[in-house]
PDB file of N, CA and C in Angstrom:
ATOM      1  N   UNK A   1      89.067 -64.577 202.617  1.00 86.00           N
ATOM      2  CA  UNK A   1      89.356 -63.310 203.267  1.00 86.00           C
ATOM      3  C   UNK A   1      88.442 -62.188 202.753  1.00 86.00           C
ATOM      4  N   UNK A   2      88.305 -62.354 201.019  1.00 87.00           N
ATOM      5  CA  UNK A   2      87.259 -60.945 200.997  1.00 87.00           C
ATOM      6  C   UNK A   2      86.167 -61.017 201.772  1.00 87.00           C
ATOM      7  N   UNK A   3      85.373 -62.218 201.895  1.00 88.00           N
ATOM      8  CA  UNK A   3      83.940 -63.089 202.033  1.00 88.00           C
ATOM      9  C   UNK A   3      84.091 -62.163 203.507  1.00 88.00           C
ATOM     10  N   UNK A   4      84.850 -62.668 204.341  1.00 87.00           N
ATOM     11  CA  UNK A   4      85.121 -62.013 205.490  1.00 87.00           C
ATOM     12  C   UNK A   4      84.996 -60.615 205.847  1.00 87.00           C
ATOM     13  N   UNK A   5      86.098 -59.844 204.808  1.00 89.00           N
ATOM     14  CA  UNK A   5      85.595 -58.526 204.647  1.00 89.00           C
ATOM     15  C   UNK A   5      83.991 -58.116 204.509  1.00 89.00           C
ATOM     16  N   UNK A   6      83.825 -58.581 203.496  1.00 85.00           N
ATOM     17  CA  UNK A   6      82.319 -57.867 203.154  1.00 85.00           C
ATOM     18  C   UNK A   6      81.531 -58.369 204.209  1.00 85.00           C
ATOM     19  N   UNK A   7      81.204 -59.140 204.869  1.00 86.00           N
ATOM     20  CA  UNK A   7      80.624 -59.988 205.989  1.00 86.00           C
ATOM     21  C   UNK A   7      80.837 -59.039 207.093  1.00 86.00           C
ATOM     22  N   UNK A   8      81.836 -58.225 207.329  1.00 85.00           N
ATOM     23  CA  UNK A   8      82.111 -57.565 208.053  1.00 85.00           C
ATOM     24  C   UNK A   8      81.640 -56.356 208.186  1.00 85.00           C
ATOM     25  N   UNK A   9      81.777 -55.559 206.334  1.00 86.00           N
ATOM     26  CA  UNK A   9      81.256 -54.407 206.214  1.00 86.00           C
ATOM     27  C   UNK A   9      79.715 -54.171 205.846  1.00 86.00           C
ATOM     28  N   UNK A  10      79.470 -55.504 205.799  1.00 88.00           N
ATOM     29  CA  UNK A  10      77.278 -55.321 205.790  1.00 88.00           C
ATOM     30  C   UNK A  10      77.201 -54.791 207.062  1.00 88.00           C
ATOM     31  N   UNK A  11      77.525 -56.058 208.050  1.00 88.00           N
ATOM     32  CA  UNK A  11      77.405 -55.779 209.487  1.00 88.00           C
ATOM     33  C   UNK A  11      77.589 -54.350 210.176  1.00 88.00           C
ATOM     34  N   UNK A  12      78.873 -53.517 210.042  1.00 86.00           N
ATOM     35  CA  UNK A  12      79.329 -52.636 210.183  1.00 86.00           C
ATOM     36  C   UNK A  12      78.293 -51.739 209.950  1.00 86.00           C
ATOM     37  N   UNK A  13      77.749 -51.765 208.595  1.00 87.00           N
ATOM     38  CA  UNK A  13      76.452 -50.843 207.963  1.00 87.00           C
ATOM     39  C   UNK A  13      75.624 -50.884 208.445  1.00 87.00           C
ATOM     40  N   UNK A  14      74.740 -52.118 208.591  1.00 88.00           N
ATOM     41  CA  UNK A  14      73.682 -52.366 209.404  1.00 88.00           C
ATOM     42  C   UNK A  14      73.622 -51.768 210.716  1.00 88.00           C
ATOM     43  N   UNK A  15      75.017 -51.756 211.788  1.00 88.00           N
ATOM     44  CA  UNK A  15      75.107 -51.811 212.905  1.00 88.00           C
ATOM     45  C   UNK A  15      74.458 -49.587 212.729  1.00 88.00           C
ATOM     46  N   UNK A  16      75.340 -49.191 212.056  1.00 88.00           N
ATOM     47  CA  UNK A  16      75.693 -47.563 211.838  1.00 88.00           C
ATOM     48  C   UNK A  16      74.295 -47.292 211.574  1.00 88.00           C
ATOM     49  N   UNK A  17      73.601 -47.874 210.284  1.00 85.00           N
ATOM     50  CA  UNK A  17      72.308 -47.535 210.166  1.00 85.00           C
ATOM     51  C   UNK A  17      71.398 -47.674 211.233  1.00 85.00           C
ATOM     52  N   UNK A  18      71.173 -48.740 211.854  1.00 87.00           N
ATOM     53  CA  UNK A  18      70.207 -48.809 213.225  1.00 87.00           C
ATOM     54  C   UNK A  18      70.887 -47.790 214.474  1.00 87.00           C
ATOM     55  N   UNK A  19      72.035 -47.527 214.656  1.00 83.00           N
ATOM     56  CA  UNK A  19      72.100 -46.166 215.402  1.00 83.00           C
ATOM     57  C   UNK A  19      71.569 -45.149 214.870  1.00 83.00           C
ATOM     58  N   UNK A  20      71.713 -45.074 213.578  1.00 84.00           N
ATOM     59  CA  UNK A  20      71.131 -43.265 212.974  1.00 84.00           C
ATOM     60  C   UNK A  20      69.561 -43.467 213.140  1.00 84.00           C
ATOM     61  N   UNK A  21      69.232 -44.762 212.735  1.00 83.00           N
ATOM     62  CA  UNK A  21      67.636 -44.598 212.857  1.00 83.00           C
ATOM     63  C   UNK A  21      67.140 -44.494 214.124  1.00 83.00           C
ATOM     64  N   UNK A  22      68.102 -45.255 215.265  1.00 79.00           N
ATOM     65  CA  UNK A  22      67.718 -44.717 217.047  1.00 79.00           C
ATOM     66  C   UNK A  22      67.846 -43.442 216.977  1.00 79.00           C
ATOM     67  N   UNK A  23      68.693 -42.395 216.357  1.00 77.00           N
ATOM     68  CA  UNK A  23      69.094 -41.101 216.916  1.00 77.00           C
ATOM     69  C   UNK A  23      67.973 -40.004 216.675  1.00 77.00           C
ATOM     70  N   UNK A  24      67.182 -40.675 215.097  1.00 80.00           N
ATOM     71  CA  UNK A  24      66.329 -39.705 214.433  1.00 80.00           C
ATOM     72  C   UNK A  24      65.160 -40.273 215.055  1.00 80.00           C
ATOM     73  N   UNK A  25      64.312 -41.235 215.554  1.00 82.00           N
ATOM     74  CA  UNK A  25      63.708 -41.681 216.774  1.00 82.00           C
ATOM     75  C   UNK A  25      63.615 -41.215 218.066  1.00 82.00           C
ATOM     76  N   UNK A  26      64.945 -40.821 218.231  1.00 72.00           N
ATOM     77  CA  UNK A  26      65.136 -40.614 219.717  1.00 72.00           C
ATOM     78  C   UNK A  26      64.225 -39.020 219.911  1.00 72.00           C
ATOM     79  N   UNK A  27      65.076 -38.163 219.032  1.00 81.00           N
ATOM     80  CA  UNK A  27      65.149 -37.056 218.539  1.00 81.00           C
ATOM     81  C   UNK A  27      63.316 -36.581 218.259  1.00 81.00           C
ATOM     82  N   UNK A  28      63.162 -37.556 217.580  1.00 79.00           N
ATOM     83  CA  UNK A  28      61.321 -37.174 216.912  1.00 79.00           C
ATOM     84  C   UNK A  28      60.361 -37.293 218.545  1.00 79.00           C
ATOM     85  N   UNK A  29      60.941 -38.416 219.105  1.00 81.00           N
ATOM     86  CA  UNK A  29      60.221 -38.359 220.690  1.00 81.00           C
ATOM     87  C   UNK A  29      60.305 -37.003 221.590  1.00 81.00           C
ATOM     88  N   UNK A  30      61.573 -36.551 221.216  1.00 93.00           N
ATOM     89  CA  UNK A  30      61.440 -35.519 222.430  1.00 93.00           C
ATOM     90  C   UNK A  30      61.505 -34.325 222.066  1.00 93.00           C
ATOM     91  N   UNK A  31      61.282 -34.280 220.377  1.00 95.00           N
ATOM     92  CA  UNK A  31      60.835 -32.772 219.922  1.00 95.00           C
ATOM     93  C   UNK A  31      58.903 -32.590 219.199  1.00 95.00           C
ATOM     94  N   UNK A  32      58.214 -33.851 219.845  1.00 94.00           N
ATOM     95  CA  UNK A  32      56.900 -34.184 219.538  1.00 94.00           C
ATOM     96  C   UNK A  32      56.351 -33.657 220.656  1.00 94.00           C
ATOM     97  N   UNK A  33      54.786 -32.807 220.764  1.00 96.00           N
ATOM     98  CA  UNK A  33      54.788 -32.027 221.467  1.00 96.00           C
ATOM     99  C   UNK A  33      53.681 -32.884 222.874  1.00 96.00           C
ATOM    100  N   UNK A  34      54.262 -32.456 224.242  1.00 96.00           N
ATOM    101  CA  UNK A  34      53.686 -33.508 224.842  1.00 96.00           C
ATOM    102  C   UNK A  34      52.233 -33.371 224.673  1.00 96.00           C
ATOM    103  N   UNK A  35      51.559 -34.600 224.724  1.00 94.00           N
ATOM    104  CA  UNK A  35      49.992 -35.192 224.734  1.00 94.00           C
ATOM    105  C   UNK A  35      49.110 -34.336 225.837  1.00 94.00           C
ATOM    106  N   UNK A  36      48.567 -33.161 226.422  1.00 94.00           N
ATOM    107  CA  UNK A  36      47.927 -32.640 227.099  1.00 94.00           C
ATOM    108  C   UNK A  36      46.699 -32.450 226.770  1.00 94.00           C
ATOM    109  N   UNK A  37      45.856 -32.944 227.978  1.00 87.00           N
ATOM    110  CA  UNK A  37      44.247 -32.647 227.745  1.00 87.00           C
ATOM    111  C   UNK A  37      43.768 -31.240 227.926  1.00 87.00           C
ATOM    112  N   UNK A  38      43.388 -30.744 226.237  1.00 84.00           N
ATOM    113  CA  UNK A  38      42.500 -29.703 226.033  1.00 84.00           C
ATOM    114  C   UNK A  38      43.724 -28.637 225.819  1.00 84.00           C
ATOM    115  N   UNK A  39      42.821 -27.332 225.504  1.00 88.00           N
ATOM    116  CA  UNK A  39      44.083 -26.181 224.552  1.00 88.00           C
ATOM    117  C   UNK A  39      44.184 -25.289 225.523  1.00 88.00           C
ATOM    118  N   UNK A  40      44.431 -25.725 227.334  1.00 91.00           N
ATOM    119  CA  UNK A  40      45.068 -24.620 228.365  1.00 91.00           C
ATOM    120  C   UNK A  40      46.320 -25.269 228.784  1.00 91.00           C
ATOM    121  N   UNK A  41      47.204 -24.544 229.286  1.00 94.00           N
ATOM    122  CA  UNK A  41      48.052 -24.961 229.803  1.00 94.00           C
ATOM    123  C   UNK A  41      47.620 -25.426 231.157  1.00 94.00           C
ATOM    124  N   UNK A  42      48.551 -26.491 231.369  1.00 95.00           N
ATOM    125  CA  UNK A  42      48.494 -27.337 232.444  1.00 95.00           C
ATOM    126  C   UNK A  42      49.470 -27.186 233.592  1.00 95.00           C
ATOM    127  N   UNK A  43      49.430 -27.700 234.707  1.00 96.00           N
ATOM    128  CA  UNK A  43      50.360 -27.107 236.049  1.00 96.00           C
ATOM    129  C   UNK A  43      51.572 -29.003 236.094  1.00 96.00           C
ATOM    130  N   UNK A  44      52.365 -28.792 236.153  1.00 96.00           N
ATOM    131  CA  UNK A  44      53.277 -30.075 236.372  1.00 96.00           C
ATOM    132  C   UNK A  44      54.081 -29.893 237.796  1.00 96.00           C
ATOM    133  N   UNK A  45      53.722 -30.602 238.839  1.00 97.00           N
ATOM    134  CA  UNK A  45      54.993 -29.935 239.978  1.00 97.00           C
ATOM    135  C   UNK A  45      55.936 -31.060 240.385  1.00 97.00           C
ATOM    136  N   UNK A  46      56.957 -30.603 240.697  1.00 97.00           N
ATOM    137  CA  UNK A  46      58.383 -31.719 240.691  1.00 97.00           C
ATOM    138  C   UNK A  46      58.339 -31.470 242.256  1.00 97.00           C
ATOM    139  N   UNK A  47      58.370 -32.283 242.700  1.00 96.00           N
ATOM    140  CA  UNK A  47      58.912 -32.565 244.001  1.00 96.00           C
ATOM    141  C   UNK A  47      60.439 -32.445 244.074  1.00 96.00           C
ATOM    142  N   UNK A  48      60.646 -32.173 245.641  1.00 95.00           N
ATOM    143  CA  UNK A  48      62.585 -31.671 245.631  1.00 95.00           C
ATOM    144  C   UNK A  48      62.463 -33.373 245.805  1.00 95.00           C
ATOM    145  N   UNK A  49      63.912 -33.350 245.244  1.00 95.00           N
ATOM    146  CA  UNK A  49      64.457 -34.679 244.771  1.00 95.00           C
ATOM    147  C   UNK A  49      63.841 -35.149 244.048  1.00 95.00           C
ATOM    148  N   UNK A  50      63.466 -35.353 243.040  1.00 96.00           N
ATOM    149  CA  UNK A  50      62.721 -36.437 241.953  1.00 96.00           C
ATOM    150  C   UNK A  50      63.643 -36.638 240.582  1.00 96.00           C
ATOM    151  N   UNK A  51      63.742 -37.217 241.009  1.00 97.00           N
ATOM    152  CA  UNK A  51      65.045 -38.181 239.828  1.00 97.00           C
ATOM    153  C   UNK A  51      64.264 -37.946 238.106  1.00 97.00           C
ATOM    154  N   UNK A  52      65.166 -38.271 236.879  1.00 97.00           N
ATOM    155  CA  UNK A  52      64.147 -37.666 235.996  1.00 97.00           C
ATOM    156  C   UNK A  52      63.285 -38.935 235.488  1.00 97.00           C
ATOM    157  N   UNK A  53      63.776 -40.106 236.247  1.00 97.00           N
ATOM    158  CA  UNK A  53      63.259 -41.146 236.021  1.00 97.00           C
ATOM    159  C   UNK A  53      61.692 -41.245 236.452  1.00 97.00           C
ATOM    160  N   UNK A  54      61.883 -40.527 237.471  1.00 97.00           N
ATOM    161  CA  UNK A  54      60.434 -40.195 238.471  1.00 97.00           C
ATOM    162  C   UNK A  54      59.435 -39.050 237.859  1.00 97.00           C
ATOM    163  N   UNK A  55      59.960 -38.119 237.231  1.00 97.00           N
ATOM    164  CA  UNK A  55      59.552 -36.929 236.578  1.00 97.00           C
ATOM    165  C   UNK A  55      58.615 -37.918 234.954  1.00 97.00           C
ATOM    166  N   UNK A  56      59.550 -38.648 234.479  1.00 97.00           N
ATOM    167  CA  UNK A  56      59.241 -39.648 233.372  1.00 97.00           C
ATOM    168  C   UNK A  56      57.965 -40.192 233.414  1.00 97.00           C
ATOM    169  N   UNK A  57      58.225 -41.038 234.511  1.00 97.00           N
ATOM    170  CA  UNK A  57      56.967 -41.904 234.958  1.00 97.00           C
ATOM    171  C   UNK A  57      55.748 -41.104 235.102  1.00 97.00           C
ATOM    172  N   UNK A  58      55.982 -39.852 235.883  1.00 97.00           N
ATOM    173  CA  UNK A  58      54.642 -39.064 236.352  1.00 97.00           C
ATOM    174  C   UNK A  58      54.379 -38.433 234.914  1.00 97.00           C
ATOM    175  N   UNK A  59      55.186 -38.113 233.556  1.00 97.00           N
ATOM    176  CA  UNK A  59      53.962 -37.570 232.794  1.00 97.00           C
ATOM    177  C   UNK A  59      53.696 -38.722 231.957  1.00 97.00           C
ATOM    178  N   UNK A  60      54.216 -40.123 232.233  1.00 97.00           N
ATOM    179  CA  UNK A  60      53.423 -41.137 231.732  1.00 97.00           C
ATOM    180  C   UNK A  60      52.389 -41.666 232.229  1.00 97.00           C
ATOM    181  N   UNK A  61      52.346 -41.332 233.261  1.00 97.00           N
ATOM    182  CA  UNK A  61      50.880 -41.757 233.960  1.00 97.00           C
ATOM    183  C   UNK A  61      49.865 -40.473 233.941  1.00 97.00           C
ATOM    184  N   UNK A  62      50.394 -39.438 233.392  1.00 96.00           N
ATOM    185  CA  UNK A  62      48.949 -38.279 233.395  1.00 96.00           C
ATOM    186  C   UNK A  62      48.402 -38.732 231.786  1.00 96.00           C
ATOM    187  N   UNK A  63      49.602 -39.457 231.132  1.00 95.00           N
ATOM    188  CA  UNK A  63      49.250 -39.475 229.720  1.00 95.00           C
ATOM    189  C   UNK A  63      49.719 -38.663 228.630  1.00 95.00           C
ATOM    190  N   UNK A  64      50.868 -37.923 229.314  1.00 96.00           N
ATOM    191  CA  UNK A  64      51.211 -36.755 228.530  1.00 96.00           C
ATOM    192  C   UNK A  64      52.607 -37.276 227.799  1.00 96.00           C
ATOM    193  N   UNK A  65      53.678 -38.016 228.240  1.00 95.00           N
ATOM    194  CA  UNK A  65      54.642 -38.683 227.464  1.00 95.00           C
ATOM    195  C   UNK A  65      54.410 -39.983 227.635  1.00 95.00           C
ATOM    196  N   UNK A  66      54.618 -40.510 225.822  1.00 94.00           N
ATOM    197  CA  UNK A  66      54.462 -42.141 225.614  1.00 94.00           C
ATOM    198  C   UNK A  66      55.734 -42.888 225.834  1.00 94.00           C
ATOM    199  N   UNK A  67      56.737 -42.217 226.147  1.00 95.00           N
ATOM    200  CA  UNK A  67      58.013 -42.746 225.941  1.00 95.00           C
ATOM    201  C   UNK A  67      58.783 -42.167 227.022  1.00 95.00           C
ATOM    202  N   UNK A  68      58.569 -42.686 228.382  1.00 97.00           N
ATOM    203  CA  UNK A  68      59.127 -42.223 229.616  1.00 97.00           C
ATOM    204  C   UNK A  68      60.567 -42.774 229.701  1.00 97.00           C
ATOM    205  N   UNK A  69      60.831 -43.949 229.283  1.00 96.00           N
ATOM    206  CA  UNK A  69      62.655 -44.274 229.519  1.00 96.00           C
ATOM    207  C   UNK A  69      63.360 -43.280 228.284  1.00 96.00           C
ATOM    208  N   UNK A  70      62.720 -42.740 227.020  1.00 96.00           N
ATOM    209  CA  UNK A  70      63.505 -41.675 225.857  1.00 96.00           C
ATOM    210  C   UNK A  70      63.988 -40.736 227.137  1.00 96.00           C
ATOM    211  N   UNK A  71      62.714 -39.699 227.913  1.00 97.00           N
ATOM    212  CA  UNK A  71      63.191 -38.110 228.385  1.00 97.00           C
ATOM    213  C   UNK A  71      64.237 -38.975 229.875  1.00 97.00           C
ATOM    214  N   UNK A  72      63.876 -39.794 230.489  1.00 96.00           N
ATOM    215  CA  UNK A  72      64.899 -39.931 231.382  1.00 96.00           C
ATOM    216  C   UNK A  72      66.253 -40.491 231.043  1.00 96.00           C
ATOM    217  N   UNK A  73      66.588 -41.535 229.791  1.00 94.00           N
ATOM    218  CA  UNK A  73      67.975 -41.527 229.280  1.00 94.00           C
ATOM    219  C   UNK A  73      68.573 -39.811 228.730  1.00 94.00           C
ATOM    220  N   UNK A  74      67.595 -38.953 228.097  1.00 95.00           N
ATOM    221  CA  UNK A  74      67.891 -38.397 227.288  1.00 95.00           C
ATOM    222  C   UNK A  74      68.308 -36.829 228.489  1.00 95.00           C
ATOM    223  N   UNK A  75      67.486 -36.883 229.737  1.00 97.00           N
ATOM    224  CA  UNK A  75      68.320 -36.213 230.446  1.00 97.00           C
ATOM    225  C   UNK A  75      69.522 -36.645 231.497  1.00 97.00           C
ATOM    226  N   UNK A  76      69.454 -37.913 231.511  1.00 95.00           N
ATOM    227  CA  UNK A  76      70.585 -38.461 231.827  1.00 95.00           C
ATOM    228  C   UNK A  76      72.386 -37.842 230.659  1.00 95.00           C
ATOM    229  N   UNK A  77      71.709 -38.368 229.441  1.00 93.00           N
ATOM    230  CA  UNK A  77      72.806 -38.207 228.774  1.00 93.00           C
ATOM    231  C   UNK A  77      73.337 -36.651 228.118  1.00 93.00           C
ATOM    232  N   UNK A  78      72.771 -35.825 228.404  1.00 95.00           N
ATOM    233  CA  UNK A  78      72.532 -34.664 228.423  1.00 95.00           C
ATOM    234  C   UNK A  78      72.982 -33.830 229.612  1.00 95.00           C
ATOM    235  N   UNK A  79      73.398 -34.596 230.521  1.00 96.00           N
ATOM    236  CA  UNK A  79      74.185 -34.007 231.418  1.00 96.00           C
ATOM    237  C   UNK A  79      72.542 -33.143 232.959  1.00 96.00           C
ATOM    238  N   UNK A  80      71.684 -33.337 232.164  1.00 96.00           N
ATOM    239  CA  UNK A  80      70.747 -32.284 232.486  1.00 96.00           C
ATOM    240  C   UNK A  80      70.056 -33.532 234.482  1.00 96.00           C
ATOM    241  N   UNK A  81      70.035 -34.777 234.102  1.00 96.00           N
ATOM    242  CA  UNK A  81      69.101 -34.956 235.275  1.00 96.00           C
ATOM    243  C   UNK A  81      69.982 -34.516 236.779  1.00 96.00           C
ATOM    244  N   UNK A  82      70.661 -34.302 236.778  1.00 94.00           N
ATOM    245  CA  UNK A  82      71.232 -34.312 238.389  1.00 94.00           C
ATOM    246  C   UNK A  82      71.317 -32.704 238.365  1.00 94.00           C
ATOM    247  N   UNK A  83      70.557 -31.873 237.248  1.00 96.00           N
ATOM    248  CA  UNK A  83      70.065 -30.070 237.828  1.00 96.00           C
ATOM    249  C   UNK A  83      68.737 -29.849 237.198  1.00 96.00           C
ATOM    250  N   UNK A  84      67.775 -30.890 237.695  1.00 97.00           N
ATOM    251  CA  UNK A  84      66.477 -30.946 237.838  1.00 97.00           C
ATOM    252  C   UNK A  84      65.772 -29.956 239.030  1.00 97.00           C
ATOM    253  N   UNK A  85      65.229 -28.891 238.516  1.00 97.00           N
ATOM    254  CA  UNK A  85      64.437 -28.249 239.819  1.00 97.00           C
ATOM    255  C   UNK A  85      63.353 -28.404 240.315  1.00 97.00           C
ATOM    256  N   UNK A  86      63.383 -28.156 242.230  1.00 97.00           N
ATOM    257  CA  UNK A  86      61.672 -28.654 242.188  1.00 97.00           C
ATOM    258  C   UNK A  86      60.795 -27.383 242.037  1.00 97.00           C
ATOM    259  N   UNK A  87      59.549 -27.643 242.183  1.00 96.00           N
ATOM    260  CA  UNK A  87      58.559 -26.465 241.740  1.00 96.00           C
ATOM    261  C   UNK A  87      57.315 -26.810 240.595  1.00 96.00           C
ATOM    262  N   UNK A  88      56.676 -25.877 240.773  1.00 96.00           N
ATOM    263  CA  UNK A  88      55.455 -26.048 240.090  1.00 96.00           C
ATOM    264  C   UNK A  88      55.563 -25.291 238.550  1.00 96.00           C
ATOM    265  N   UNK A  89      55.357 -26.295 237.680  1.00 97.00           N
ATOM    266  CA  UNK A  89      55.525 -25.573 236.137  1.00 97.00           C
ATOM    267  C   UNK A  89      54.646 -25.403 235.511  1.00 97.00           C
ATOM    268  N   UNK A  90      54.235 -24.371 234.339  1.00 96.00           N
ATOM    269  CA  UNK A  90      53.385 -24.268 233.946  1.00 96.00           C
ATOM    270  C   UNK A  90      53.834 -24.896 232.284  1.00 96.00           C
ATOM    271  N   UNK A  91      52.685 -25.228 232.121  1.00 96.00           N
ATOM    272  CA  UNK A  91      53.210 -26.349 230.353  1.00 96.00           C
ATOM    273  C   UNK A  91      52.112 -26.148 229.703  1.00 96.00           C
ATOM    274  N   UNK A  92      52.400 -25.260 228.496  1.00 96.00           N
ATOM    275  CA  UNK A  92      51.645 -24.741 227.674  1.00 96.00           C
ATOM    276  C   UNK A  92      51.380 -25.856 226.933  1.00 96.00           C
ATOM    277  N   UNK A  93      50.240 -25.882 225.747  1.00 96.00           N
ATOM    278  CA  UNK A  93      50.045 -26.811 225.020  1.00 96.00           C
ATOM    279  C   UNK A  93      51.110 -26.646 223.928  1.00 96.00           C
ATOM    280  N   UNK A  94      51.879 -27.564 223.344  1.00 95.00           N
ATOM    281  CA  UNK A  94      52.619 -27.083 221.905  1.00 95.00           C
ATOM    282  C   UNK A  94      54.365 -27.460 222.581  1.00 95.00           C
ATOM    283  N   UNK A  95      54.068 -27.321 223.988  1.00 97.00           N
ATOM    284  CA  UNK A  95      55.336 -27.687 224.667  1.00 97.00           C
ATOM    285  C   UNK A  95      55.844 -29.481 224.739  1.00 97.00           C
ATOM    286  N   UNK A  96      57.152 -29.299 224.029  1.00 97.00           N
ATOM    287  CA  UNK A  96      57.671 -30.692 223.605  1.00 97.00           C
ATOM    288  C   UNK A  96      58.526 -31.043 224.995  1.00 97.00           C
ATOM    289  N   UNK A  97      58.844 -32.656 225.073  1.00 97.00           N
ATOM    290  CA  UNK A  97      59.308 -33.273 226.476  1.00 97.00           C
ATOM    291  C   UNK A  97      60.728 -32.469 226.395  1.00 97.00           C
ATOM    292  N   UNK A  98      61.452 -31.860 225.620  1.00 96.00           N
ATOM    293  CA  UNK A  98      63.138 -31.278 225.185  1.00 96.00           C
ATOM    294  C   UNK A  98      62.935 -29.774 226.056  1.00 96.00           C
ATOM    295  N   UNK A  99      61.560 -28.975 225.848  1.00 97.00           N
ATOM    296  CA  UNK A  99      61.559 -27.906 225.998  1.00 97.00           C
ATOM    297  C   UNK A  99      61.189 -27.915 227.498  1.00 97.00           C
ATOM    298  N   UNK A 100      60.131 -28.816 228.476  1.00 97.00           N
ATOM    299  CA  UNK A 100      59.994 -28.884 229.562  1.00 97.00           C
ATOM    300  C   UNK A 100      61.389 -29.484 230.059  1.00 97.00           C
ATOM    301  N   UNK A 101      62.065 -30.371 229.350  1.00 97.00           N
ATOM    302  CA  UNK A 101      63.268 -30.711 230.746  1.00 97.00           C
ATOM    303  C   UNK A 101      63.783 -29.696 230.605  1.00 97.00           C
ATOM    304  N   UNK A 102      64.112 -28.128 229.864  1.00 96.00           N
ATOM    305  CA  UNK A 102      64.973 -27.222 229.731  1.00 96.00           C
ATOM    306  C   UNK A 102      64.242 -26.292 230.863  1.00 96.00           C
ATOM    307  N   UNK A 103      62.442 -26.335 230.865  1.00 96.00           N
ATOM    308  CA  UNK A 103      61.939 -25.566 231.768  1.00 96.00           C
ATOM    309  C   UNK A 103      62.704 -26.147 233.297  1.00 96.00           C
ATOM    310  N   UNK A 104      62.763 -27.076 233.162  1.00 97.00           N
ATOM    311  CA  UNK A 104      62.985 -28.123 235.213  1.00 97.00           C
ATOM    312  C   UNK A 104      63.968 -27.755 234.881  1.00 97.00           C
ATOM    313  N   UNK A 105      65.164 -27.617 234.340  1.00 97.00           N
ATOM    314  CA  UNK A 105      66.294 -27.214 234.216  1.00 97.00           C
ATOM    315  C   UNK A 105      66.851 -25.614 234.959  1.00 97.00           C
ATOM    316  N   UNK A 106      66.064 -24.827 234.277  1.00 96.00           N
ATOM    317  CA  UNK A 106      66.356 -23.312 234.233  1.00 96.00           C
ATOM    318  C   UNK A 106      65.556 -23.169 235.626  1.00 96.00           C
ATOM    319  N   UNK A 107      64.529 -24.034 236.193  1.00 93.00           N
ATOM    320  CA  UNK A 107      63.527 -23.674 237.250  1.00 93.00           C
ATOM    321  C   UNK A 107      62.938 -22.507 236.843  1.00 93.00           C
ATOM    322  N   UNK A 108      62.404 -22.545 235.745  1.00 88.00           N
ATOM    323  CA  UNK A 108      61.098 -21.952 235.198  1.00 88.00           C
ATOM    324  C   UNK A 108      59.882 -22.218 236.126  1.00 88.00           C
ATOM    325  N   UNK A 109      59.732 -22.052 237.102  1.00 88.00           N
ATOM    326  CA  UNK A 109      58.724 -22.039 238.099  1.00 88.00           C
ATOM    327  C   UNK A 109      57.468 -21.259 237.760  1.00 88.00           C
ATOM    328  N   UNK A 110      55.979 -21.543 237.473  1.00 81.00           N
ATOM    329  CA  UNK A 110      54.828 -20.662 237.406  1.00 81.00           C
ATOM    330  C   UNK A 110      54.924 -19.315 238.679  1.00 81.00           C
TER     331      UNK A 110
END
């Protein structure tokens, strides 16, 4: 029965530790500032309706986020993707993927 216990409470640990290390992961992705070519700000435009899954993909294909399923779970779980705005944004250099979904959010429009 102890054998059991402790067998139980490694596991338990292990399990708790690999969530905290997803959370501080998760966290370092979407407060790292996105990847933009050169020191001007750049134009990003959302189409009406674009899911943030779709928003994801498009700054993974300009090259600007490495980790497109982090910002679309992370505005999923955040309550934030279903008040995604469309419009054209302006994205300074220094601007992290946390601070642009807050821009599509607020419809911070250029």
């Amino acid at each position: 029965m102890r054998r059991l216990i402790a067998v139980f409470a490694v596991s338990l640990s292990g399990l708790l530790l690999t969530a905290l290390l997803s959370v501080v992961w998760v966290r370092g992705v979407m407060h790292e500032p996105l990847a933009l070519a050169g020191n001007e700000a750049a134009v990003f435009r959302v189409p009406s309706g674009a899911s943030a899954q779709t928003i994801a993909t498009d700054l993974n294909a300009r090259g600007w986020l490495s980790q497109p399923r982090v910002f679309s779970l992370w505005a999923r779980f955040s309550g934030d993707a279903g008040r995604l705005r469309a419009g054209e944004y302006e994205v300074p250099p220094g601007t992290t993927p946390a601070e642009l979904l807050g821009q599509l959010v607020a419809g911070a429009v250029r």
